[in-house]
PDB file of C-alpha atoms in Angstrom:
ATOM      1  CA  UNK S   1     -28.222 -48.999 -39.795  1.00 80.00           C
ATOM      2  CA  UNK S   2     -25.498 -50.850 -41.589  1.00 91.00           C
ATOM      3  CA  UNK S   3     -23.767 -50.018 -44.705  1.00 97.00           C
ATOM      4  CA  UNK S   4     -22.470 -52.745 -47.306  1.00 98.00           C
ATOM      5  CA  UNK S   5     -18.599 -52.857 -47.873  1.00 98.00           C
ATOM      6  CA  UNK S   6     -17.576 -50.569 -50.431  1.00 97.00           C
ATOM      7  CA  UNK S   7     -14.441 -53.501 -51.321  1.00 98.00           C
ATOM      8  CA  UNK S   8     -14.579 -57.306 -52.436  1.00 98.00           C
ATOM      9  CA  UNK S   9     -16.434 -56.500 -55.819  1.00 98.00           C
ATOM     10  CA  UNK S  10     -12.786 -56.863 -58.312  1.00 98.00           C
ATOM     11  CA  UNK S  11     -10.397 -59.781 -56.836  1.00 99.00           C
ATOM     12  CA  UNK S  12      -7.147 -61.477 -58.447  1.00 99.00           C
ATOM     13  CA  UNK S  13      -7.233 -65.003 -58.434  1.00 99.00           C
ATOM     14  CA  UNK S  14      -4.692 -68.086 -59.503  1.00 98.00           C
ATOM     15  CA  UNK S  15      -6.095 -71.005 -61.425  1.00 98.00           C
ATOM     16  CA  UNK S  16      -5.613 -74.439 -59.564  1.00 98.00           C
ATOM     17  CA  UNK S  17      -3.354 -75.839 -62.687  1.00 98.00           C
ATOM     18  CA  UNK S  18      -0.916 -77.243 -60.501  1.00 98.00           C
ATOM     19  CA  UNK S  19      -2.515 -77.289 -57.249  1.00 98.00           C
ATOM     20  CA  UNK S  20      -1.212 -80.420 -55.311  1.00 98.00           C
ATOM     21  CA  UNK S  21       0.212 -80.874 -51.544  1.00 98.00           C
ATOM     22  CA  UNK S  22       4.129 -81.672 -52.118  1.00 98.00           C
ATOM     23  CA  UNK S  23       4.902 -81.003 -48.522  1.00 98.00           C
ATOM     24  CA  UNK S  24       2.471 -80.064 -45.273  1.00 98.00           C
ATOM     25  CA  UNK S  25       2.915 -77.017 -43.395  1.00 98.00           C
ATOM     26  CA  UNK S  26      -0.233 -76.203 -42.153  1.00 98.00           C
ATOM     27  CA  UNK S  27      -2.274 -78.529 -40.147  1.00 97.00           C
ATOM     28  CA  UNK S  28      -4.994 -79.259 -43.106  1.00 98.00           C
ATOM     29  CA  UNK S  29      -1.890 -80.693 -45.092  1.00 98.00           C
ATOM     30  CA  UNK S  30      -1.179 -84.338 -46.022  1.00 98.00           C
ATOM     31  CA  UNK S  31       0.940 -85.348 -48.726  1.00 98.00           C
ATOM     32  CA  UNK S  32      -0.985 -89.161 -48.862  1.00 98.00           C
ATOM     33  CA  UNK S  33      -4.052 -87.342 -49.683  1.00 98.00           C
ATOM     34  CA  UNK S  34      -4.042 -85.581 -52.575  1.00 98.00           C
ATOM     35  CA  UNK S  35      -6.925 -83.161 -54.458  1.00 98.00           C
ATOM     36  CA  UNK S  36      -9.042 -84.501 -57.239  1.00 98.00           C
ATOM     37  CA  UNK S  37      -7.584 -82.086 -60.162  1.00 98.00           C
ATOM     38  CA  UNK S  38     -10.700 -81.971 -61.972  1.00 98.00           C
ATOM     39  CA  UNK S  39     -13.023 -81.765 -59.243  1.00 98.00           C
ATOM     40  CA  UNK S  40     -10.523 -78.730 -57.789  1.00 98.00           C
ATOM     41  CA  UNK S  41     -10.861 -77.137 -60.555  1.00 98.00           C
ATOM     42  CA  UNK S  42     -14.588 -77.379 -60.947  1.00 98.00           C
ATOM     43  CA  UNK S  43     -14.645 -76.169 -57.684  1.00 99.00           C
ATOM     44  CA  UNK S  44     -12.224 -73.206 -58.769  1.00 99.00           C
ATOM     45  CA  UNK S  45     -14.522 -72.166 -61.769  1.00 98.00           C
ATOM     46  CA  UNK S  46     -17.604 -72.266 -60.026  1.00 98.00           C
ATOM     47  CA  UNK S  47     -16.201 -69.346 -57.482  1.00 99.00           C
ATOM     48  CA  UNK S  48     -15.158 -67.273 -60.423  1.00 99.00           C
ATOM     49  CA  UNK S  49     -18.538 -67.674 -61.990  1.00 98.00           C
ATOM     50  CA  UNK S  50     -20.211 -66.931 -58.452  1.00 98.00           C
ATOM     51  CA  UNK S  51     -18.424 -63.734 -58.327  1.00 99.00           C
ATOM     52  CA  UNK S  52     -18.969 -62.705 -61.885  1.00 98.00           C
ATOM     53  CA  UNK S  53     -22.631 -63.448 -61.490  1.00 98.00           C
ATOM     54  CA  UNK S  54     -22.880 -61.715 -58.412  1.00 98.00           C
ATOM     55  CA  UNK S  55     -21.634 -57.947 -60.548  1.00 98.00           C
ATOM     56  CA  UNK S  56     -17.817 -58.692 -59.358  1.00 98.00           C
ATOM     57  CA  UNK S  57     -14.779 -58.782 -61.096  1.00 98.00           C
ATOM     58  CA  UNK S  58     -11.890 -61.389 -61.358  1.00 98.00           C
ATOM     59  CA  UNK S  59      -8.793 -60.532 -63.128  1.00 98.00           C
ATOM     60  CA  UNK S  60      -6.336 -64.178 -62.978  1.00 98.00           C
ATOM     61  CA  UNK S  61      -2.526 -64.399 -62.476  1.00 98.00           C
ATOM     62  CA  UNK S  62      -0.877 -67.424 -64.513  1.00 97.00           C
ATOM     63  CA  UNK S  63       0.036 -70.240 -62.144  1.00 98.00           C
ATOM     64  CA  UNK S  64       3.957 -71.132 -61.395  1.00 98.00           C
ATOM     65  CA  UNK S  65       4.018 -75.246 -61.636  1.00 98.00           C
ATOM     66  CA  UNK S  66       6.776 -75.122 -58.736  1.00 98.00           C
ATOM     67  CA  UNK S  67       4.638 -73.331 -56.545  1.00 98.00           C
ATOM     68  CA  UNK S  68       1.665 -75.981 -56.025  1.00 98.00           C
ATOM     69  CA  UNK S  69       0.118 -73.282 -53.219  1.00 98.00           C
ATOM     70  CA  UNK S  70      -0.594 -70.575 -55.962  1.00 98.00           C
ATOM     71  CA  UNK S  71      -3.832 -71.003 -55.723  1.00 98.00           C
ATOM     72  CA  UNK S  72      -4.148 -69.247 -52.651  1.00 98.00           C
ATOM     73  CA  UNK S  73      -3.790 -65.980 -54.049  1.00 98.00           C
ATOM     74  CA  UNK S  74      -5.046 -63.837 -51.070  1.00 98.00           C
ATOM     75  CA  UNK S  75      -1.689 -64.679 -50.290  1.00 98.00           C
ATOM     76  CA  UNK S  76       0.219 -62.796 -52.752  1.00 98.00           C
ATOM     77  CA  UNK S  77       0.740 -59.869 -51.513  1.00 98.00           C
ATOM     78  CA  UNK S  78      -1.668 -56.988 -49.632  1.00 98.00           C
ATOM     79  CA  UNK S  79      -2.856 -54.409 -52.963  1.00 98.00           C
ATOM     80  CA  UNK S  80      -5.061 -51.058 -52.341  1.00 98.00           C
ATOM     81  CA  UNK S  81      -5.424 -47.454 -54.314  1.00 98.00           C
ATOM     82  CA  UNK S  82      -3.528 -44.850 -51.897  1.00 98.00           C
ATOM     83  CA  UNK S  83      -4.837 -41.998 -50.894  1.00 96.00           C
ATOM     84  CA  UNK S  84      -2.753 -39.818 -54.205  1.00 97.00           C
ATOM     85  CA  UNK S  85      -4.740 -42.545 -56.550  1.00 97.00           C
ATOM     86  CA  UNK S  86      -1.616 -44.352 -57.341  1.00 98.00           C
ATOM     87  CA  UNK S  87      -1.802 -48.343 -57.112  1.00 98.00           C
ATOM     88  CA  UNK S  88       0.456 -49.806 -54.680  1.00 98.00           C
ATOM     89  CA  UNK S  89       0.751 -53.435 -53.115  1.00 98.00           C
ATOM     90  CA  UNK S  90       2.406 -54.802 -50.486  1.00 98.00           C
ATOM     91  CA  UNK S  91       4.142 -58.113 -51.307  1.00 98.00           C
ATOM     92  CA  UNK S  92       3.790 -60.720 -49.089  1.00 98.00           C
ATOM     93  CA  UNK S  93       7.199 -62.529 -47.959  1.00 98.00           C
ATOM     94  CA  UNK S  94       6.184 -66.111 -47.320  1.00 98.00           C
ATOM     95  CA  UNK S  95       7.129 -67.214 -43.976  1.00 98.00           C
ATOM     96  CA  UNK S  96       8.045 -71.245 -45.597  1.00 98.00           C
ATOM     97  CA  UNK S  97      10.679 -71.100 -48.182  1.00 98.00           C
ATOM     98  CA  UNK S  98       8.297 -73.348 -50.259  1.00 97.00           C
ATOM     99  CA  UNK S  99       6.153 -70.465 -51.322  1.00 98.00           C
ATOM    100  CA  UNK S 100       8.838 -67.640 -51.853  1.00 98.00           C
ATOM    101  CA  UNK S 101       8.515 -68.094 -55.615  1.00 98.00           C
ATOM    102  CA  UNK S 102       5.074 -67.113 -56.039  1.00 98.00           C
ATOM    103  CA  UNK S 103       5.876 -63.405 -55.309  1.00 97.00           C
ATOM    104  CA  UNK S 104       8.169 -63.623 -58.461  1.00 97.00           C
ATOM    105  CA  UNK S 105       4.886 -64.055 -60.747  1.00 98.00           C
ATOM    106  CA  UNK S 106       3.068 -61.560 -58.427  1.00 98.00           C
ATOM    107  CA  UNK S 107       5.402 -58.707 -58.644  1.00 98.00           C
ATOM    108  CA  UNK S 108       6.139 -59.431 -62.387  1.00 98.00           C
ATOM    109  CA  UNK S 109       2.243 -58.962 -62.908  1.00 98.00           C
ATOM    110  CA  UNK S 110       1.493 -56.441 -60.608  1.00 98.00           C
ATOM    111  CA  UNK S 111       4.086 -54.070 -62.063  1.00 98.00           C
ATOM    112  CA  UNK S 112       2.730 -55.276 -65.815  1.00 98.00           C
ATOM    113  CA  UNK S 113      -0.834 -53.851 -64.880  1.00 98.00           C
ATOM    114  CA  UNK S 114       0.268 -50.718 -63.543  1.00 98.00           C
ATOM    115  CA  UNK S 115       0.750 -50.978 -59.627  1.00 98.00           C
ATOM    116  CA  UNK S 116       3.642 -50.080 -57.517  1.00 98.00           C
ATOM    117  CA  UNK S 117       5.552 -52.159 -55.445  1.00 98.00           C
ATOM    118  CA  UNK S 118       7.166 -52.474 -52.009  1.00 98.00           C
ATOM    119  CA  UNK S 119       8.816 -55.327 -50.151  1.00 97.00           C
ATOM    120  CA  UNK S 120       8.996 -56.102 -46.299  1.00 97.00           C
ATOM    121  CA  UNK S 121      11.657 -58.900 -46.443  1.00 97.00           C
ATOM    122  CA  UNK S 122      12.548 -60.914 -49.661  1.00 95.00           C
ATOM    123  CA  UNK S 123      14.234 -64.193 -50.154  1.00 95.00           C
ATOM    124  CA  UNK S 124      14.374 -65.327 -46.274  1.00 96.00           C
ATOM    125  CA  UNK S 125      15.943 -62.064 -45.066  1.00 98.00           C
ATOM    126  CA  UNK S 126      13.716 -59.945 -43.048  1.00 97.00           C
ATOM    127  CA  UNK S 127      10.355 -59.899 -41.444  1.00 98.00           C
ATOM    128  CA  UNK S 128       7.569 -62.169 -43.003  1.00 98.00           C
ATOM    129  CA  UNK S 129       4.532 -61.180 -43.934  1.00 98.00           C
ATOM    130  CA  UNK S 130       1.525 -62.745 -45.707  1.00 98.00           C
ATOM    131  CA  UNK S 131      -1.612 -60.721 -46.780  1.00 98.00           C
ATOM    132  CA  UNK S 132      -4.226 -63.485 -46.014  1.00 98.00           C
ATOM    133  CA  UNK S 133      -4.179 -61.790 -42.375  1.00 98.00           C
ATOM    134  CA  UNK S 134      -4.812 -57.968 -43.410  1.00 98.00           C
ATOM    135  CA  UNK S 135      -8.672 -56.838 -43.685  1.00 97.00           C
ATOM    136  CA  UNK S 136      -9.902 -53.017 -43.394  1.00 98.00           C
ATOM    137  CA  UNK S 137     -12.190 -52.457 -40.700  1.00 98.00           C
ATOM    138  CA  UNK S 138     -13.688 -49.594 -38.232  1.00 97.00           C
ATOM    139  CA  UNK S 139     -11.049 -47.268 -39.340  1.00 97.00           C
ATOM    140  CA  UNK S 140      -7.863 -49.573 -39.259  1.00 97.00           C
ATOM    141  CA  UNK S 141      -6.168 -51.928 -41.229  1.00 98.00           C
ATOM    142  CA  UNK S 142      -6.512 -55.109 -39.021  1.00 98.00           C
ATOM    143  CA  UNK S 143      -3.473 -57.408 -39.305  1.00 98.00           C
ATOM    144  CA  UNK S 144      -3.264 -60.758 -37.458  1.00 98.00           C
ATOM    145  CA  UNK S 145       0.476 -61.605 -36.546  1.00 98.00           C
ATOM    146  CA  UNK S 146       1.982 -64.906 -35.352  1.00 97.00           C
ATOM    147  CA  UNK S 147       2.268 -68.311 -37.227  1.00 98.00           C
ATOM    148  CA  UNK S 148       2.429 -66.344 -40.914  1.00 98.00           C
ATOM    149  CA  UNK S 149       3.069 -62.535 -40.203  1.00 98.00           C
ATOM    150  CA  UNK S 150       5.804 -61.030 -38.047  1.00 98.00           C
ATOM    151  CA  UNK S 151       4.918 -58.091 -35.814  1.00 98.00           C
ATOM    152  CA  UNK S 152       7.655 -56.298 -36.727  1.00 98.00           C
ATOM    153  CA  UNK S 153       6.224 -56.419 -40.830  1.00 98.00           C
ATOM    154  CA  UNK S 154       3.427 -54.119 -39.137  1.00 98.00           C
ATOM    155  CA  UNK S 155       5.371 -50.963 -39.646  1.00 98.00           C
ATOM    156  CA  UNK S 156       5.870 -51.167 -42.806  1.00 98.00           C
ATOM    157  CA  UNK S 157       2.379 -51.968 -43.664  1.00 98.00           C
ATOM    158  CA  UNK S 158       1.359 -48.916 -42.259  1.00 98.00           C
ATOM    159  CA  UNK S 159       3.741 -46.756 -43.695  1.00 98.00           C
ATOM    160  CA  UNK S 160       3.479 -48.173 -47.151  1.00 98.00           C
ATOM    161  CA  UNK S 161      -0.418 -47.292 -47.162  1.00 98.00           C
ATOM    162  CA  UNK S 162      -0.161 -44.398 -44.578  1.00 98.00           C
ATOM    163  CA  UNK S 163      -2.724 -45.939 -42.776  1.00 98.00           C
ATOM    164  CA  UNK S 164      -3.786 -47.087 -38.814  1.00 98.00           C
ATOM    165  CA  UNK S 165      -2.815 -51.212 -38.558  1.00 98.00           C
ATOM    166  CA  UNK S 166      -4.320 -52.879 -35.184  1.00 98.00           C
ATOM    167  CA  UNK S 167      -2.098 -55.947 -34.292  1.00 98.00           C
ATOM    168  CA  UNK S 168      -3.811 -58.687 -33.339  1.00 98.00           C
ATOM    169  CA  UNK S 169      -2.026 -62.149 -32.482  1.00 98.00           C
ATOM    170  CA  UNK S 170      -3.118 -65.231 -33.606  1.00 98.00           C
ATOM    171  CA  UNK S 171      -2.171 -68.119 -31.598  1.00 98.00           C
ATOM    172  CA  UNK S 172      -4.160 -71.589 -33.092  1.00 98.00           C
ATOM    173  CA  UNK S 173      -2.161 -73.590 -35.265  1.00 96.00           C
ATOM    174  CA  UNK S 174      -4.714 -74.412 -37.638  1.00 97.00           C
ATOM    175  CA  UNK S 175      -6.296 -70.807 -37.515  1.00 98.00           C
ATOM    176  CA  UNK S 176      -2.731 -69.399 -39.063  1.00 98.00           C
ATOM    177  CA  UNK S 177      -4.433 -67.002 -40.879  1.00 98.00           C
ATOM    178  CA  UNK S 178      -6.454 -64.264 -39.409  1.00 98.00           C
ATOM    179  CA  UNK S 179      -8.852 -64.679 -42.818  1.00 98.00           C
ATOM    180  CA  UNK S 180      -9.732 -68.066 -41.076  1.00 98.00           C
ATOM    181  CA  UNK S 181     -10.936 -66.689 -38.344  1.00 98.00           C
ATOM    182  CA  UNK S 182     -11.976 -62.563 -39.085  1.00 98.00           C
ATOM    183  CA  UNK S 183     -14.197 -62.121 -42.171  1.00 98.00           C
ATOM    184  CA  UNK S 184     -15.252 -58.697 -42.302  1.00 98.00           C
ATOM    185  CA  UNK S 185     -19.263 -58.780 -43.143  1.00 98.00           C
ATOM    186  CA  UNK S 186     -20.262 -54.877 -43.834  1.00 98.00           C
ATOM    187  CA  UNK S 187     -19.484 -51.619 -42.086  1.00 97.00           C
ATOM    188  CA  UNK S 188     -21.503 -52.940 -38.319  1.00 98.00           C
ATOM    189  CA  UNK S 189     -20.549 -56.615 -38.813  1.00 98.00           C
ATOM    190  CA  UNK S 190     -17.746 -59.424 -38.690  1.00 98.00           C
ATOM    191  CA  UNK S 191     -17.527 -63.324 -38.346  1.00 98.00           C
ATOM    192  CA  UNK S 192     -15.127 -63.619 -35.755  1.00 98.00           C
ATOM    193  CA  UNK S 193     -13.851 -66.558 -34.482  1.00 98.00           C
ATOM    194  CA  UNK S 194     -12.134 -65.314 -30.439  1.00 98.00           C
ATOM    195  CA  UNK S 195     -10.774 -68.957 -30.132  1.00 98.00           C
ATOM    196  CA  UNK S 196      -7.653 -68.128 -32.762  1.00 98.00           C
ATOM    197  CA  UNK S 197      -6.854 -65.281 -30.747  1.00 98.00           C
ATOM    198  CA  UNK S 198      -4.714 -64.484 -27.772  1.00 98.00           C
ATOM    199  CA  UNK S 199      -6.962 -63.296 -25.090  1.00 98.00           C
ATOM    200  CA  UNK S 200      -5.975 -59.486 -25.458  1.00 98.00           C
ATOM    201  CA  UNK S 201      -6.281 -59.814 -29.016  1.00 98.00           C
ATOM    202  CA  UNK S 202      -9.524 -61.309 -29.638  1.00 98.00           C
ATOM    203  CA  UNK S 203     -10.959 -58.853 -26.897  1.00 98.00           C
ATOM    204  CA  UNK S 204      -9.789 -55.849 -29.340  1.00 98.00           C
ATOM    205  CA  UNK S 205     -11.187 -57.450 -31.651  1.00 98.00           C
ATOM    206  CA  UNK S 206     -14.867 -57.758 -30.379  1.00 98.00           C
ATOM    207  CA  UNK S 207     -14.440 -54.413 -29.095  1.00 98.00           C
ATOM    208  CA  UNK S 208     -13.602 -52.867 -32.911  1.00 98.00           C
ATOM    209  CA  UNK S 209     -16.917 -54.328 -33.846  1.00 98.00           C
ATOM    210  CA  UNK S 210     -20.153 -53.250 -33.512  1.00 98.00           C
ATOM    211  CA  UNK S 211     -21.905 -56.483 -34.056  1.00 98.00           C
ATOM    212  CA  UNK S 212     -19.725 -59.529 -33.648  1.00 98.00           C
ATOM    213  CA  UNK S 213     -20.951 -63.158 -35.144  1.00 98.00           C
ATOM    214  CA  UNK S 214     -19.032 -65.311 -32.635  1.00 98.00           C
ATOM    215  CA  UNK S 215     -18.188 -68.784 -34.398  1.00 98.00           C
ATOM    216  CA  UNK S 216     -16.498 -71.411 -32.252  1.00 98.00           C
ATOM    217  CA  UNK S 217     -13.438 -73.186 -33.185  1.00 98.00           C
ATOM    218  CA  UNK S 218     -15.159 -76.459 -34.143  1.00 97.00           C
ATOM    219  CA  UNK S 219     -17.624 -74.059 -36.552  1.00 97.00           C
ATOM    220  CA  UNK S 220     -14.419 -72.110 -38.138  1.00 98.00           C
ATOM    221  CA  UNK S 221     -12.100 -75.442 -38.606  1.00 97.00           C
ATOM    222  CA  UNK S 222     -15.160 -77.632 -39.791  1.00 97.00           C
ATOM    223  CA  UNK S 223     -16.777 -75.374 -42.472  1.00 98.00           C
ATOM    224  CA  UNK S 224     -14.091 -72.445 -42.658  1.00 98.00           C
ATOM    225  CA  UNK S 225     -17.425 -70.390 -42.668  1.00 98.00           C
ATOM    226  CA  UNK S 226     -15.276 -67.282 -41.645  1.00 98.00           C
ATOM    227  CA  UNK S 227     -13.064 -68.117 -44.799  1.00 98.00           C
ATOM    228  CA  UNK S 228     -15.820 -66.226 -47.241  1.00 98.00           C
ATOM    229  CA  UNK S 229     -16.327 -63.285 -49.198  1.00 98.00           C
ATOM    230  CA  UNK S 230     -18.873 -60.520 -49.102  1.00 98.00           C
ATOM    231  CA  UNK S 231     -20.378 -58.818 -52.822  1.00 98.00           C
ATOM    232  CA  UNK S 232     -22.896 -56.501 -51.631  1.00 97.00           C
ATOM    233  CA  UNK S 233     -25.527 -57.814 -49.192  1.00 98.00           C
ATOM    234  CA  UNK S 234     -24.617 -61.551 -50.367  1.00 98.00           C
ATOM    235  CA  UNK S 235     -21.994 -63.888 -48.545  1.00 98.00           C
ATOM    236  CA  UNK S 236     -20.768 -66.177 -50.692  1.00 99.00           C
ATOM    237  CA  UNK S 237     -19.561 -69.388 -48.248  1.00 98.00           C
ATOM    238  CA  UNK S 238     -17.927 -72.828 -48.500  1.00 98.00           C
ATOM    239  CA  UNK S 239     -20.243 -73.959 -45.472  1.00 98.00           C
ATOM    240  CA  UNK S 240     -22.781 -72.266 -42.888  1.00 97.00           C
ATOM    241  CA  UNK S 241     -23.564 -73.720 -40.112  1.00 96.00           C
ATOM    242  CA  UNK S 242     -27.354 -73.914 -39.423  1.00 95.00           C
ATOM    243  CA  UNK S 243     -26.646 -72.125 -35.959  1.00 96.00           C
ATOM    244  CA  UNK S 244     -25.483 -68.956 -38.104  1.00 97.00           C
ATOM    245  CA  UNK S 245     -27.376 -68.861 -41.295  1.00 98.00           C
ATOM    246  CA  UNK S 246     -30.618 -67.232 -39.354  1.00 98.00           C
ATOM    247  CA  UNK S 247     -28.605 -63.991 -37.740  1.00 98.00           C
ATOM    248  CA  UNK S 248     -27.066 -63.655 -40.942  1.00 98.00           C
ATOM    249  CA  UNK S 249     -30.493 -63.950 -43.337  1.00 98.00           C
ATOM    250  CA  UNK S 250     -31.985 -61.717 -40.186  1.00 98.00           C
ATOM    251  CA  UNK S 251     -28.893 -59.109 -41.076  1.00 98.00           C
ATOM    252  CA  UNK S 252     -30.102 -59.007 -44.608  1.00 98.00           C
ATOM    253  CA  UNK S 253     -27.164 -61.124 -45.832  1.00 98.00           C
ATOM    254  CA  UNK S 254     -28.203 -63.752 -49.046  1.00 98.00           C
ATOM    255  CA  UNK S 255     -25.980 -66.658 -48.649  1.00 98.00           C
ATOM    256  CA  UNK S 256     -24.201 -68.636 -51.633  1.00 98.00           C
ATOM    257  CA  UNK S 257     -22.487 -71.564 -51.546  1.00 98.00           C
ATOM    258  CA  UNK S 258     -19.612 -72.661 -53.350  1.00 98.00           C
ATOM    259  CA  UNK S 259     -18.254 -76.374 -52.637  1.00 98.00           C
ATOM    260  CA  UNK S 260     -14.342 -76.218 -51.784  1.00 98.00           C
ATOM    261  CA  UNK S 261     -13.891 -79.515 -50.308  1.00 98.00           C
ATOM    262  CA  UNK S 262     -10.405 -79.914 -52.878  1.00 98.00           C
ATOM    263  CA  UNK S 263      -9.172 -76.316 -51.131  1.00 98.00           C
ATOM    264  CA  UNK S 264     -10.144 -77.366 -48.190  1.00 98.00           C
ATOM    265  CA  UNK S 265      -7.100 -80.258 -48.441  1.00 98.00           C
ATOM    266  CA  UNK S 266      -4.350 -77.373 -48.647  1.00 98.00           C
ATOM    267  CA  UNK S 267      -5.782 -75.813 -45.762  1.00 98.00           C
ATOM    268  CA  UNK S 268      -7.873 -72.874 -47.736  1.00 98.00           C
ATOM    269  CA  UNK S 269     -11.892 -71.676 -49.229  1.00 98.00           C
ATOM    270  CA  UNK S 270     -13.030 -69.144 -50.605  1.00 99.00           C
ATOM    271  CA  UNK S 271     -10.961 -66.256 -49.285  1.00 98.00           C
ATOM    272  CA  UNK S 272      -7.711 -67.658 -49.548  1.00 98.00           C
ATOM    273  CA  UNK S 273      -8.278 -67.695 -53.203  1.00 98.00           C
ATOM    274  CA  UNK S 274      -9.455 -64.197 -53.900  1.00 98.00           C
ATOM    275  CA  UNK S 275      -7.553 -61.134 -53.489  1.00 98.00           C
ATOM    276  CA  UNK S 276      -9.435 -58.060 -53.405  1.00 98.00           C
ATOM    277  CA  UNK S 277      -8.032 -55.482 -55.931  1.00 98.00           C
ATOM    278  CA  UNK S 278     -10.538 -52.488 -54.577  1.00 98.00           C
ATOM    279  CA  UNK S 279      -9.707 -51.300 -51.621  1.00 98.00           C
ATOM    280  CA  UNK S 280      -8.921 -47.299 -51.621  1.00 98.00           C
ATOM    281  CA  UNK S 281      -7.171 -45.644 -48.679  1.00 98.00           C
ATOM    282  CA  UNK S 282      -9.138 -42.964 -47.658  1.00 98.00           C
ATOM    283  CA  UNK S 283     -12.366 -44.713 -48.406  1.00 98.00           C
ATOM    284  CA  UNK S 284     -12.204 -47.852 -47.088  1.00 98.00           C
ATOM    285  CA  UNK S 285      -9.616 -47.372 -44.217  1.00 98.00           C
ATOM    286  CA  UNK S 286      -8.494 -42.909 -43.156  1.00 98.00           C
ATOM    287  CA  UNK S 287      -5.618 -41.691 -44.043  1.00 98.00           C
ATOM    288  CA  UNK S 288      -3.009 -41.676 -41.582  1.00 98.00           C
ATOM    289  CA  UNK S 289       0.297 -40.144 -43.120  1.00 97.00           C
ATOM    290  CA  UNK S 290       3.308 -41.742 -41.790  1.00 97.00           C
ATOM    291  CA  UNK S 291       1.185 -44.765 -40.900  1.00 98.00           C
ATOM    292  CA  UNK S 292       0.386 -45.742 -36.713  1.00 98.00           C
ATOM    293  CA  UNK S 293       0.325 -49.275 -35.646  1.00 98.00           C
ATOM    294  CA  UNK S 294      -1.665 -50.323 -32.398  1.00 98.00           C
ATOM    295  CA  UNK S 295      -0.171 -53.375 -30.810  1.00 94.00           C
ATOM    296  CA  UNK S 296      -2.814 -55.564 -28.575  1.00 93.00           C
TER     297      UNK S 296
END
């Protein structure tokens, strides 16, 4: 018996005003092809009215017009309710210079509605880290390391939470993101996609849970199905592939789709642009004081 995720019902998100590609560093990238701005942003409101229909909450950070990757808010920085009911988020440090800026709006708002806030580097000097590859799960915060993320950011994830973090390195280029490849589906369940994994890695991985949904690479690059949110006992996609849609309606999951073909240009969907806001330490992930991080 599975239980629903008690998270993903309130999320911060960043509206696509000046969403463009200026420069390409991910492999979806290219500045000759550019997104539509009004279809992006149709695409951008229909998500917000998904999740509003759907009982959820968005709250939305202004946009910076020098930082055309705002959009991707998942990205801002990794924000849960510790264990003493104090606020606290974790801002990301970007590992390309070209999206250091956002975390100026992010910390600026964060601190306006009344969370805390810690650093692991800042402005180039020390490690990087970038929320888009931190998920609770099975007891741990799971945190992919690699292309975005440093390993050594781990420790102070864990100790800024007081929670367990199980490293787990991502190796695919265009996978550079663990929330392109891991999308947490309720307590049992989890898209996973092994291919973006190091061997070691993607083993922990399928051992953490219970009942894995195994996506190729082709599946997770083509239709960034594992790029998706969960409200409840509905998954609300960009894509499903026809080979997964029956174990997932057999799970009890109602699927939504939202089109994201304009994110899909810089290289995000539907998780890259929602940052969950409810995740609680001690509910969603133990407490571990002092933090513990398990390497794989």
């Amino acid at each position: 018996m599975s239980t629903s995720l008690t998270w993903g019902r309130h999320y911060l998100m960043t509206e696509p005003t000046h969403y463009r590609i200026d420069y390409a560093i991910n492999p979806f990238m290219d500045t000759e092809i550019q997104p539509d701005p009004a279809r992006a942003r149709a695409q951008w409101d229909a998500l917000k009215a998904t999740i509003e229909e759907l009982g959820g909450r968005v709250d939305v950070i202004a946009p910076r017009e020098d930082s055309p990757d705002m959009v991707y808010a998942m990205n801002l920085g990794f924000a849960a309710t510790l264990a003493d009911s104090r606020r606290h988020v974790l801002l990301s440090h970007m590992r390309f210079p070209e999206r250091r800026n956002e975390t100026r709006s992010a910390v600026e708002w964060f601190a306006a509605n009344g969370w805390g806030t810690a650093y692991v580097g800042k402005d180039g000097v020390g490690p990087t880290f970038e929320a888009g590859d931190v998920f609770p799960f099975a007891g741990h915060l799971v945190a992919g390391t690699g292309p975005r993320t440093d390993e050594m950011a781990l420790k102070t994830l864990a100790t800024e939470m007081n929670v367990r973090v199980l490293g787990v390195r991502t190796t695919h280029s265009g996978m550079y993101h663990l929330d392109l490849a891991f999308c947490p589906l309720d307590d049992r369940r989890a898209i996973i996609c092994p291919d973006a994994l190091a061997p070691e890695s993607a083993q922990a991985l399928l051992d953490l849970v219970p009942e894995p949904l195994v996506i190729t690479e082709e599946e997770a690059l083509s239709t960034f199905a594992a790029n998706s949110i969960v409200i409840g006992r509905t998954i609300v996609m960009p894509s499903c592939p026809e080979r997964i849609r029956p174990i997932l309606e057999g799970w009890g999951f109602t699927i939504r789709i939202v089109e994201m073909s304009e994110l899909h240009l810089g290289g995000g969907s539907v998780r890259c642009v929602t940052n969950p806001l409810d995740i609680v330490v001690g509910r969603d992930v133990p407490v571990v004081y002092g933090g513990e991080v398990i390497p794989t």
